[in-house]
C-alpha cells in the first residue's frame, strides 16, 4: 500500500499513513476525468433563459388588414415573427442541461484525481482535523503550518472546522461525501482528516 506522511494540526509529522492503492494509487484516466468535469459543469448551468414564441406573445388575435386589395403582403397576425414585437422563431427555452455518466466512470474519475494529488505530494492527511468552536484565525494558522499557501480543499466531518475554514479565501470545506472531481482539480492541495480518508476508501475501493 502507498504511504503518505501523517501530520497533526501543529504541522508536525507524527508518522505514516497507509492508503488503499486501488483508490489512491492508480494511473489517472484523463479522458474519464474530462467526461466527469464536463458533466459537472453542464449540471451547474441554470438554463433559465427563455424567449416568447408567437404563441406566447400577447395580442395578434385580429387579422391586421384584409387579405386582398391593399397591395401589401398578406398577413394573419401582427405577432408573426416577421413583425416588430412578434414572437421569436426557434428561440431558447428554459431547460436543464444536466446529464449523468455511468457510476463506474464517475468513481474512476474520482480515484484518478485523488491518485494524482497523492503522486504530486498535494494530499495532506491530518490525524484529527477537529475544532471545539469556529475560529477562522486558528484554522488559517493550521493551514499555514501544513504548508497550504493557495487554494485548498479541506475535508472534515467537524462542523466547527468547516465553519472556521469557509471564510478563508481560496479554501473550500466539505465532508467526505461532498468531495467531487471538479473541486479536487480546482484546488492545489487536499487537506483531509484520517477518518475521512477511510470513509472515501469504503465507497471507492469496491467501485
Coordinates of N, CA and C in Angstrom, one line a residue:
X1 N 0.8 -1.2 0.0 CA 0.0 0.0 0.0 C 0.9 1.3 0.0
X2 N 0.4 2.3 -0.7 CA 1.1 3.6 -0.7 C 1.0 4.2 0.7
X3 N 2.0 4.9 1.0 CA 2.1 5.6 2.3 C 2.4 7.1 2.1
X4 N 1.7 7.9 3.0 CA 2.0 9.3 3.0 C 2.3 9.7 4.4
X5 N 2.8 10.9 4.6 CA 3.1 11.4 5.9 C 1.8 11.8 6.6
X6 N 1.8 11.5 7.9 CA 0.6 11.8 8.8 C 1.0 13.0 9.6
X7 N 0.2 14.1 9.6 CA 0.5 15.3 10.4 C -0.5 15.5 11.5
X8 N -0.1 16.3 12.5 CA -1.1 16.8 13.4 C -1.4 18.2 13.1
X9 N -2.3 18.9 13.8 CA -2.8 20.2 13.5 C -1.7 21.3 13.8
X10 N -0.6 20.9 14.4 CA 0.5 21.8 14.6 C 1.5 21.8 13.4
X11 N 1.2 21.0 12.4 CA 2.0 20.8 11.3 C 3.2 19.9 11.4
X12 N 3.2 19.1 12.5 CA 4.3 18.2 12.8 C 4.0 16.8 12.2
X13 N 5.0 16.2 11.7 CA 4.8 14.9 11.1 C 4.9 13.9 12.3
X14 N 3.8 13.1 12.4 CA 3.7 12.2 13.6 C 3.7 10.7 13.2
X15 N 4.0 10.5 11.9 CA 4.0 9.1 11.5 C 3.7 8.9 10.0
X16 N 3.3 7.7 9.6 CA 3.0 7.4 8.2 C 1.5 6.9 8.2
X17 N 0.9 7.1 7.1 CA -0.5 6.7 6.9 C -0.6 5.9 5.6
X18 N -1.2 4.7 5.8 CA -1.3 3.8 4.6 C -2.6 4.2 3.8
X19 N -2.5 4.2 2.5 CA -3.6 4.5 1.6 C -3.9 3.2 0.8
X20 N -5.1 3.1 0.5 CA -5.5 1.9 -0.4 C -5.1 2.2 -1.8
X21 N -4.3 1.3 -2.4 CA -3.7 1.5 -3.7 C -4.8 1.6 -4.8
X22 N -5.9 0.9 -4.6 CA -7.0 0.8 -5.6 C -7.7 2.1 -5.6
X23 N -7.5 3.0 -4.6 CA -8.2 4.3 -4.6 C -7.2 5.4 -4.9
X24 N -6.1 5.4 -4.2 CA -5.1 6.5 -4.2 C -3.8 6.1 -5.0
X25 N -3.8 5.0 -5.7 CA -2.5 4.6 -6.3 C -2.7 4.1 -7.8
X26 N -3.8 4.5 -8.4 CA -4.0 4.1 -9.8 C -3.4 5.1 -10.8
X27 N -3.3 4.6 -12.0 CA -2.8 5.5 -13.1 C -4.0 6.4 -13.5
X28 N -3.9 7.7 -13.4 CA -5.1 8.5 -13.8 C -5.6 8.3 -15.2
X29 N -6.9 8.3 -15.4 CA -7.5 8.2 -16.7 C -8.0 9.5 -17.1
X30 N -7.3 10.2 -17.9 CA -7.6 11.6 -18.2 C -8.9 11.8 -19.0
X31 N -9.2 10.9 -19.9 CA -10.4 11.0 -20.7 C -11.7 10.9 -19.8
X32 N -11.6 10.0 -18.8 CA -12.8 9.8 -17.9 C -12.9 11.0 -17.0
X33 N -11.8 11.6 -16.6 CA -11.8 12.8 -15.7 C -12.4 13.9 -16.5
X34 N -12.1 14.0 -17.8 CA -12.6 15.1 -18.6 C -14.1 14.9 -18.7
X35 N -14.6 13.7 -18.9 CA -16.0 13.4 -19.0 C -16.7 13.9 -17.7
X36 N -16.1 13.5 -16.6 CA -16.8 13.9 -15.3 C -16.8 15.4 -15.1
X37 N -15.8 16.1 -15.5 CA -15.8 17.5 -15.3 C -16.8 18.2 -16.2
X38 N -16.9 17.8 -17.5 CA -17.9 18.3 -18.4 C -19.3 18.1 -17.9
X39 N -19.5 16.9 -17.3 CA -20.8 16.5 -16.8 C -21.2 17.5 -15.6
X40 N -20.2 17.7 -14.7 CA -20.4 18.6 -13.6 C -20.8 20.0 -14.0
X41 N -20.0 20.5 -15.0 CA -20.2 21.9 -15.4 C -21.5 22.0 -16.1
X42 N -21.9 21.0 -16.9 CA -23.2 21.1 -17.6 C -24.3 21.1 -16.5
X43 N -24.2 20.3 -15.5 CA -25.2 20.2 -14.5 C -25.4 21.5 -13.7
X44 N -24.3 22.3 -13.7 CA -24.3 23.6 -13.0 C -25.0 24.7 -13.8
X45 N -25.2 24.5 -15.1 CA -25.8 25.5 -15.9 C -27.3 25.7 -15.4
X46 N -27.7 27.0 -15.3 CA -29.0 27.2 -14.8 C -30.1 26.9 -15.9
X47 N -29.8 27.3 -17.1 CA -30.8 27.0 -18.2 C -32.1 27.8 -18.0
X48 N -32.0 29.0 -17.4 CA -33.2 29.7 -17.2 C -33.5 30.7 -18.3
X49 N -32.7 30.7 -19.3 CA -33.0 31.6 -20.4 C -34.3 31.2 -21.1
X50 N -35.0 32.2 -21.7 CA -36.3 31.9 -22.4 C -36.8 33.1 -23.1
X51 N -37.3 32.9 -24.3 CA -38.0 33.9 -25.1 C -39.4 33.4 -25.5
X52 N -40.2 34.4 -26.0 CA -41.6 34.0 -26.3 C -41.7 33.7 -27.8
X53 N -42.4 32.6 -28.0 CA -42.7 32.2 -29.4 C -44.0 33.0 -29.8
X54 N -44.4 32.9 -31.0 CA -45.6 33.7 -31.4 C -46.9 33.2 -30.7
X55 N -46.8 32.0 -30.1 CA -48.0 31.6 -29.4 C -48.0 32.2 -28.0
X56 N -46.9 32.7 -27.5 CA -46.8 33.3 -26.2 C -46.9 34.8 -26.1
X57 N -46.7 35.4 -27.2 CA -46.8 36.9 -27.3 C -48.2 37.4 -27.2
X58 N -48.5 38.4 -26.4 CA -49.8 38.9 -26.2 C -50.3 39.6 -27.5
X59 N -51.5 39.6 -27.8 CA -52.1 40.4 -28.9 C -52.0 39.5 -30.2
X60 N -52.3 40.2 -31.3 CA -52.2 39.5 -32.6 C -53.4 38.6 -32.9
X61 N -54.5 38.7 -32.2 CA -55.6 37.9 -32.4 C -56.4 38.3 -33.7
X62 N -56.3 39.6 -34.0 CA -57.1 40.1 -35.1 C -56.2 40.1 -36.4
X63 N -56.8 39.8 -37.5 CA -56.1 39.9 -38.8 C -55.8 41.4 -39.0
X64 N -54.5 41.8 -39.2 CA -54.2 43.3 -39.3 C -54.9 44.0 -40.4
X65 N -55.1 43.4 -41.5 CA -55.8 44.1 -42.6 C -56.4 43.0 -43.5
X66 N -57.3 43.4 -44.4 CA -57.9 42.4 -45.3 C -56.9 41.7 -46.2
X67 N -57.3 40.5 -46.6 CA -56.4 39.7 -47.4 C -56.0 40.3 -48.7
X68 N -57.0 40.9 -49.4 CA -56.7 41.3 -50.8 C -57.0 42.8 -50.9
X69 N -56.3 43.4 -51.9 CA -56.7 44.7 -52.3 C -55.9 45.8 -51.7
X70 N -55.0 45.5 -50.7 CA -54.3 46.6 -50.1 C -52.9 46.8 -50.7
X71 N -52.4 45.9 -51.5 CA -51.1 46.0 -52.1 C -50.0 45.5 -51.2
X72 N -50.4 45.1 -50.0 CA -49.4 44.6 -49.1 C -49.3 43.1 -49.1
X73 N -48.3 42.6 -48.5 CA -48.2 41.1 -48.4 C -49.2 40.6 -47.4
X74 N -49.9 39.5 -47.7 CA -51.0 39.0 -46.8 C -50.4 38.7 -45.5
X75 N -51.2 38.9 -44.4 CA -50.7 38.6 -43.1 C -51.9 38.3 -42.2
X76 N -51.7 37.3 -41.3 CA -52.8 36.9 -40.5 C -52.7 37.3 -39.0
X77 N -51.5 37.8 -38.6 CA -51.3 38.2 -37.2 C -50.2 39.3 -37.2
X78 N -50.4 40.2 -36.3 CA -49.3 41.2 -36.1 C -48.3 40.7 -35.1
X79 N -48.4 39.5 -34.7 CA -47.4 38.9 -33.8 C -46.6 37.9 -34.5
X80 N -46.6 37.9 -35.8 CA -45.8 37.0 -36.6 C -44.3 37.3 -36.3
X81 N -43.4 36.3 -36.3 CA -42.0 36.6 -36.1 C -41.4 37.6 -37.1
X82 N -42.1 37.8 -38.2 CA -41.6 38.8 -39.2 C -41.9 40.2 -38.8
X83 N -42.8 40.4 -37.9 CA -43.2 41.7 -37.5 C -42.5 42.2 -36.2
X84 N -42.4 43.5 -36.1 CA -41.9 44.1 -34.8 C -42.8 43.7 -33.7
X85 N -42.3 43.4 -32.5 CA -43.0 42.9 -31.4 C -43.6 41.5 -31.6
X86 N -43.2 40.8 -32.6 CA -43.7 39.5 -32.9 C -42.9 38.5 -32.0
X87 N -43.3 37.2 -32.2 CA -42.6 36.1 -31.5 C -41.2 35.8 -32.1
X88 N -40.5 35.0 -31.4 CA -39.1 34.6 -31.9 C -39.2 33.2 -32.4
X89 N -38.6 33.0 -33.6 CA -38.6 31.7 -34.2 C -37.5 30.8 -33.6
X90 N -37.9 29.6 -33.1 CA -36.9 28.7 -32.5 C -36.0 29.3 -31.5
X91 N -36.5 30.2 -30.7 CA -35.7 30.8 -29.6 C -35.4 29.9 -28.5
X92 N -34.4 30.2 -27.6 CA -34.1 29.3 -26.5 C -35.2 29.3 -25.5
X93 N -35.4 28.1 -24.9 CA -36.4 27.9 -23.8 C -35.8 27.4 -22.6
X94 N -36.4 27.6 -21.4 CA -35.8 27.1 -20.2 C -35.7 25.6 -20.2
X95 N -34.6 25.1 -19.8 CA -34.3 23.7 -19.9 C -33.2 23.3 -18.9
X96 N -33.1 22.0 -18.7 CA -32.0 21.5 -17.8 C -30.9 20.9 -18.7
X97 N -29.7 21.3 -18.5 CA -28.5 20.8 -19.3 C -27.9 19.5 -18.6
X98 N -28.5 19.2 -17.4 CA -27.9 18.1 -16.6 C -28.0 16.7 -17.3
X99 N -26.9 16.0 -17.2 CA -26.9 14.6 -17.6 C -26.0 13.8 -16.7
X100 N -26.0 12.5 -16.8 CA -25.1 11.7 -16.0 C -24.3 10.7 -16.8
X101 N -23.1 10.4 -16.3 CA -22.3 9.3 -16.9 C -22.4 8.1 -15.9
X102 N -22.1 6.9 -16.4 CA -22.2 5.8 -15.5 C -21.4 5.9 -14.2
X103 N -22.0 5.3 -13.2 CA -21.4 5.5 -11.8 C -19.9 5.0 -11.8
X104 N -19.6 3.9 -12.5 CA -18.3 3.4 -12.5 C -17.3 4.4 -13.1
X105 N -17.8 5.1 -14.1 CA -16.9 6.2 -14.7 C -16.7 7.3 -13.7
X106 N -17.8 7.7 -13.0 CA -17.7 8.8 -12.0 C -16.7 8.4 -10.9
X107 N -16.7 7.2 -10.5 CA -15.8 6.8 -9.4 C -14.4 6.6 -9.9
X108 N -14.3 6.1 -11.1 CA -12.9 6.1 -11.7 C -12.3 7.4 -11.8
X109 N -13.1 8.4 -12.2 CA -12.6 9.8 -12.3 C -12.2 10.3 -11.0
X110 N -12.9 10.0 -9.9 CA -12.6 10.4 -8.6 C -11.3 9.8 -8.1
X111 N -11.2 8.5 -8.4 CA -9.9 7.8 -8.0 C -8.7 8.3 -8.7
X112 N -8.9 8.7 -10.0 CA -7.9 9.3 -10.8 C -7.3 10.6 -10.3
X113 N -8.2 11.5 -9.9 CA -7.8 12.8 -9.4 C -7.2 12.7 -8.0
X114 N -7.7 11.8 -7.2 CA -7.1 11.6 -5.9 C -5.7 11.0 -6.0
X115 N -5.6 10.0 -6.9 CA -4.2 9.4 -7.1 C -3.2 10.4 -7.6
X116 N -3.7 11.3 -8.5 CA -2.8 12.4 -9.0 C -2.3 13.3 -7.9
X117 N -3.2 13.6 -7.0 CA -2.9 14.5 -5.8 C -1.8 13.8 -4.9
X118 N -2.0 12.5 -4.7 CA -1.1 11.8 -3.9 C 0.3 11.7 -4.6
X119 N 0.3 11.4 -5.9 CA 1.5 11.3 -6.6 C 2.3 12.6 -6.6
X120 N 1.6 13.7 -6.6 CA 2.3 15.0 -6.7 C 2.6 15.6 -5.3
X121 N 2.2 14.9 -4.2 CA 2.5 15.4 -2.9 C 1.5 16.4 -2.4
X122 N 0.4 16.5 -3.0 CA -0.6 17.5 -2.7 C -1.8 17.0 -1.9
X123 N -1.6 15.8 -1.3 CA -2.6 15.2 -0.5 C -2.1 15.1 1.0
X124 N -2.6 16.0 1.8 CA -2.1 16.1 3.2 C -3.1 15.5 4.2
X125 N -2.7 14.4 4.9 CA -3.5 13.7 5.8 C -3.2 14.2 7.2
X126 N -4.3 14.6 8.0 CA -4.1 15.1 9.3 C -4.8 14.1 10.3
X127 N -4.1 13.8 11.4 CA -4.6 12.7 12.3 C -6.0 13.0 12.8
X128 N -6.2 14.3 13.1 CA -7.5 14.7 13.7 C -7.8 16.2 13.3
X129 N -8.7 16.4 12.4 CA -9.0 17.7 11.9 C -10.3 18.2 12.5
X130 N -10.2 18.6 13.8 CA -11.4 19.0 14.5 C -11.1 20.2 15.3
X131 N -12.2 21.0 15.6 CA -12.1 22.2 16.5 C -13.2 22.2 17.4
X132 N -13.0 22.8 18.6 CA -14.1 22.9 19.6 C -15.1 24.0 19.3
X133 N -14.7 25.0 18.6 CA -15.6 26.1 18.2 C -15.1 26.7 17.0
X134 N -15.9 27.4 16.2 CA -15.4 28.1 15.0 C -14.4 29.2 15.3
X135 N -13.3 29.1 14.6 CA -12.2 30.1 14.8 C -11.5 30.2 13.5
X136 N -11.8 31.2 12.7 CA -11.2 31.3 11.3 C -9.7 31.6 11.4
X137 N -9.3 32.4 12.4 CA -7.9 32.7 12.6 C -7.0 31.5 12.9
X138 N -7.6 30.7 13.8 CA -6.9 29.4 14.1 C -6.8 28.5 13.0
X139 N -7.9 28.4 12.2 CA -7.8 27.5 11.0 C -6.8 28.0 10.0
X140 N -6.7 29.3 9.8 CA -5.7 29.8 8.9 C -4.3 29.5 9.3
X141 N -4.1 29.5 10.7 CA -2.8 29.2 11.2 C -2.5 27.7 11.0
X142 N -3.5 26.9 11.2 CA -3.3 25.4 11.0 C -2.9 25.1 9.5
X143 N -3.6 25.7 8.6 CA -3.3 25.5 7.2 C -1.9 26.0 6.8
X144 N -1.6 27.2 7.4 CA -0.2 27.7 7.2 C 0.9 26.8 7.7
X145 N 0.7 26.1 8.8 CA 1.6 25.2 9.4 C 1.7 23.9 8.5
X146 N 0.6 23.6 7.8 CA 0.6 22.4 7.0 C 1.2 22.7 5.6
X147 N 1.6 24.0 5.4 CA 2.2 24.3 4.1 C 1.2 24.7 3.0
X148 N 0.0 25.0 3.4 CA -1.0 25.4 2.4 C -0.9 26.9 2.2
X149 N -0.5 27.3 1.0 CA -0.3 28.7 0.6 C -1.4 29.2 -0.3
X150 N -2.0 28.4 -1.1 CA -3.0 28.8 -2.0 C -4.3 28.1 -1.8
X151 N -5.0 27.7 -2.9 CA -6.3 27.1 -2.8 C -6.2 25.7 -2.2
X152 N -7.1 25.4 -1.3 CA -7.1 24.1 -0.6 C -8.5 23.6 -0.4
X153 N -8.7 22.3 -0.6 CA -9.9 21.6 -0.3 C -9.8 21.0 1.1
X154 N -10.5 21.4 2.1 CA -10.4 20.9 3.4 C -11.6 19.9 3.7
X155 N -11.2 18.7 3.9 CA -12.2 17.6 4.1 C -12.3 17.2 5.5
X156 N -13.4 17.5 6.2 CA -13.6 17.1 7.6 C -15.1 17.0 7.9
X157 N -15.4 16.1 8.9 CA -16.8 16.0 9.3 C -17.1 16.9 10.5
X158 N -16.1 17.6 10.9 CA -16.4 18.5 12.1 C -17.0 19.8 11.6
X159 N -18.2 20.1 12.0 CA -18.9 21.3 11.5 C -18.2 22.6 11.9
X160 N -17.6 22.6 13.1 CA -16.9 23.8 13.6 C -15.7 24.1 12.8
X161 N -15.0 23.0 12.3 CA -13.8 23.2 11.5 C -14.2 23.7 10.1
X162 N -15.3 23.2 9.6 CA -15.8 23.7 8.3 C -16.2 25.1 8.4
X163 N -16.9 25.5 9.5 CA -17.3 26.9 9.6 C -16.0 27.8 9.8
X164 N -15.0 27.3 10.4 CA -13.8 28.0 10.5 C -13.0 28.3 9.2
X165 N -13.2 27.3 8.3 CA -12.5 27.4 7.0 C -13.2 28.1 5.9
X166 N -14.5 28.2 6.0 CA -15.3 28.7 4.9 C -15.0 30.2 4.5
X167 N -14.5 31.0 5.5 CA -14.3 32.4 5.2 C -12.9 32.7 4.8
X168 N -12.1 31.7 4.6 CA -10.7 31.9 4.2 C -10.6 31.8 2.7
X169 N -10.1 32.8 2.1 CA -10.0 32.9 0.6 C -9.3 31.7 0.0
X170 N -9.9 31.1 -1.0 CA -9.3 30.0 -1.7 C -9.5 28.7 -1.0
X171 N -10.2 28.6 0.1 CA -10.4 27.4 0.9 C -11.8 27.0 0.8
X172 N -12.1 25.7 0.5 CA -13.4 25.2 0.5 C -13.6 24.0 1.4
X173 N -14.4 24.1 2.4 CA -14.6 23.0 3.4 C -15.7 22.0 2.9
X174 N -15.5 20.7 3.0 CA -16.5 19.8 2.6 C -16.4 18.5 3.5
X175 N -17.5 17.7 3.5 CA -17.4 16.4 4.0 C -16.9 15.4 3.0
X176 N -16.5 14.2 3.4 CA -16.0 13.2 2.5 C -17.0 12.9 1.4
X177 N -18.3 12.9 1.8 CA -19.3 12.5 0.8 C -19.6 13.7 -0.2
X178 N -19.0 14.9 0.1 CA -19.2 16.0 -0.8 C -18.1 16.3 -1.7
X179 N -17.0 15.5 -1.6 CA -15.9 15.7 -2.5 C -16.3 15.3 -3.9
X180 N -15.9 16.1 -4.9 CA -16.2 15.8 -6.3 C -14.9 16.1 -7.1
X181 N -15.0 15.6 -8.3 CA -13.8 15.7 -9.2 C -13.4 17.1 -9.5
X182 N -14.4 18.0 -9.8 CA -14.0 19.4 -10.2 C -13.3 20.1 -9.0
X183 N -13.8 19.9 -7.8 CA -13.2 20.6 -6.7 C -11.8 20.1 -6.4
X184 N -11.6 18.8 -6.5 CA -10.2 18.3 -6.3 C -9.2 18.9 -7.4
X185 N -9.7 18.9 -8.6 CA -8.8 19.5 -9.7 C -8.6 21.0 -9.5
X186 N -9.7 21.7 -8.9 CA -9.7 23.1 -8.9 C -8.9 23.7 -7.7
X187 N -8.4 22.8 -6.8 CA -7.7 23.2 -5.6 C -6.3 22.6 -5.6
X188 N -5.3 23.4 -5.2 CA -3.9 23.0 -5.2 C -3.6 21.8 -4.3
X189 N -4.2 21.9 -3.1 CA -4.0 20.9 -2.0 C -5.3 20.3 -1.5
X190 N -5.2 19.1 -1.1 CA -6.3 18.5 -0.4 C -5.9 18.2 1.1
X191 N -6.5 18.8 2.0 CA -6.2 18.6 3.4 C -7.4 17.8 4.0
X192 N -7.1 16.6 4.5 CA -8.2 15.7 4.9 C -7.8 15.0 6.2
X193 N -8.9 14.8 7.0 CA -8.7 14.1 8.2 C -8.6 12.6 8.0
X194 N -7.9 11.9 8.8 CA -7.6 10.5 8.6 C -8.9 9.7 8.5
X195 N -9.9 10.1 9.4 CA -11.2 9.3 9.4 C -11.9 9.5 8.1
X196 N -11.8 10.7 7.4 CA -12.5 10.9 6.2 C -11.8 10.1 5.0
X197 N -10.5 9.9 5.1 CA -9.8 9.1 4.1 C -10.5 7.7 4.1
X198 N -10.7 7.1 5.3 CA -11.2 5.8 5.4 C -12.7 5.7 4.9
X199 N -13.4 6.8 5.1 CA -14.8 6.8 4.6 C -14.8 6.8 3.0
X200 N -13.8 7.5 2.4 CA -13.7 7.6 1.0 C -13.3 6.2 0.4
X201 N -12.4 5.6 1.2 CA -11.9 4.2 0.7 C -13.1 3.2 0.7
X202 N -14.0 3.3 1.7 CA -15.1 2.4 1.8 C -16.0 2.5 0.6
X203 N -16.2 3.7 0.1 CA -17.0 3.9 -1.1 C -16.3 3.6 -2.4
X204 N -15.1 4.0 -2.5 CA -14.4 4.0 -3.8 C -13.6 2.7 -4.0
X205 N -13.3 2.0 -3.0 CA -12.4 0.8 -3.1 C -13.1 -0.3 -3.9
X206 N -14.4 -0.5 -3.8 CA -15.1 -1.6 -4.5 C -15.8 -1.1 -5.7
X207 N -15.5 0.2 -6.2 CA -16.2 0.7 -7.3 C -15.7 0.0 -8.6

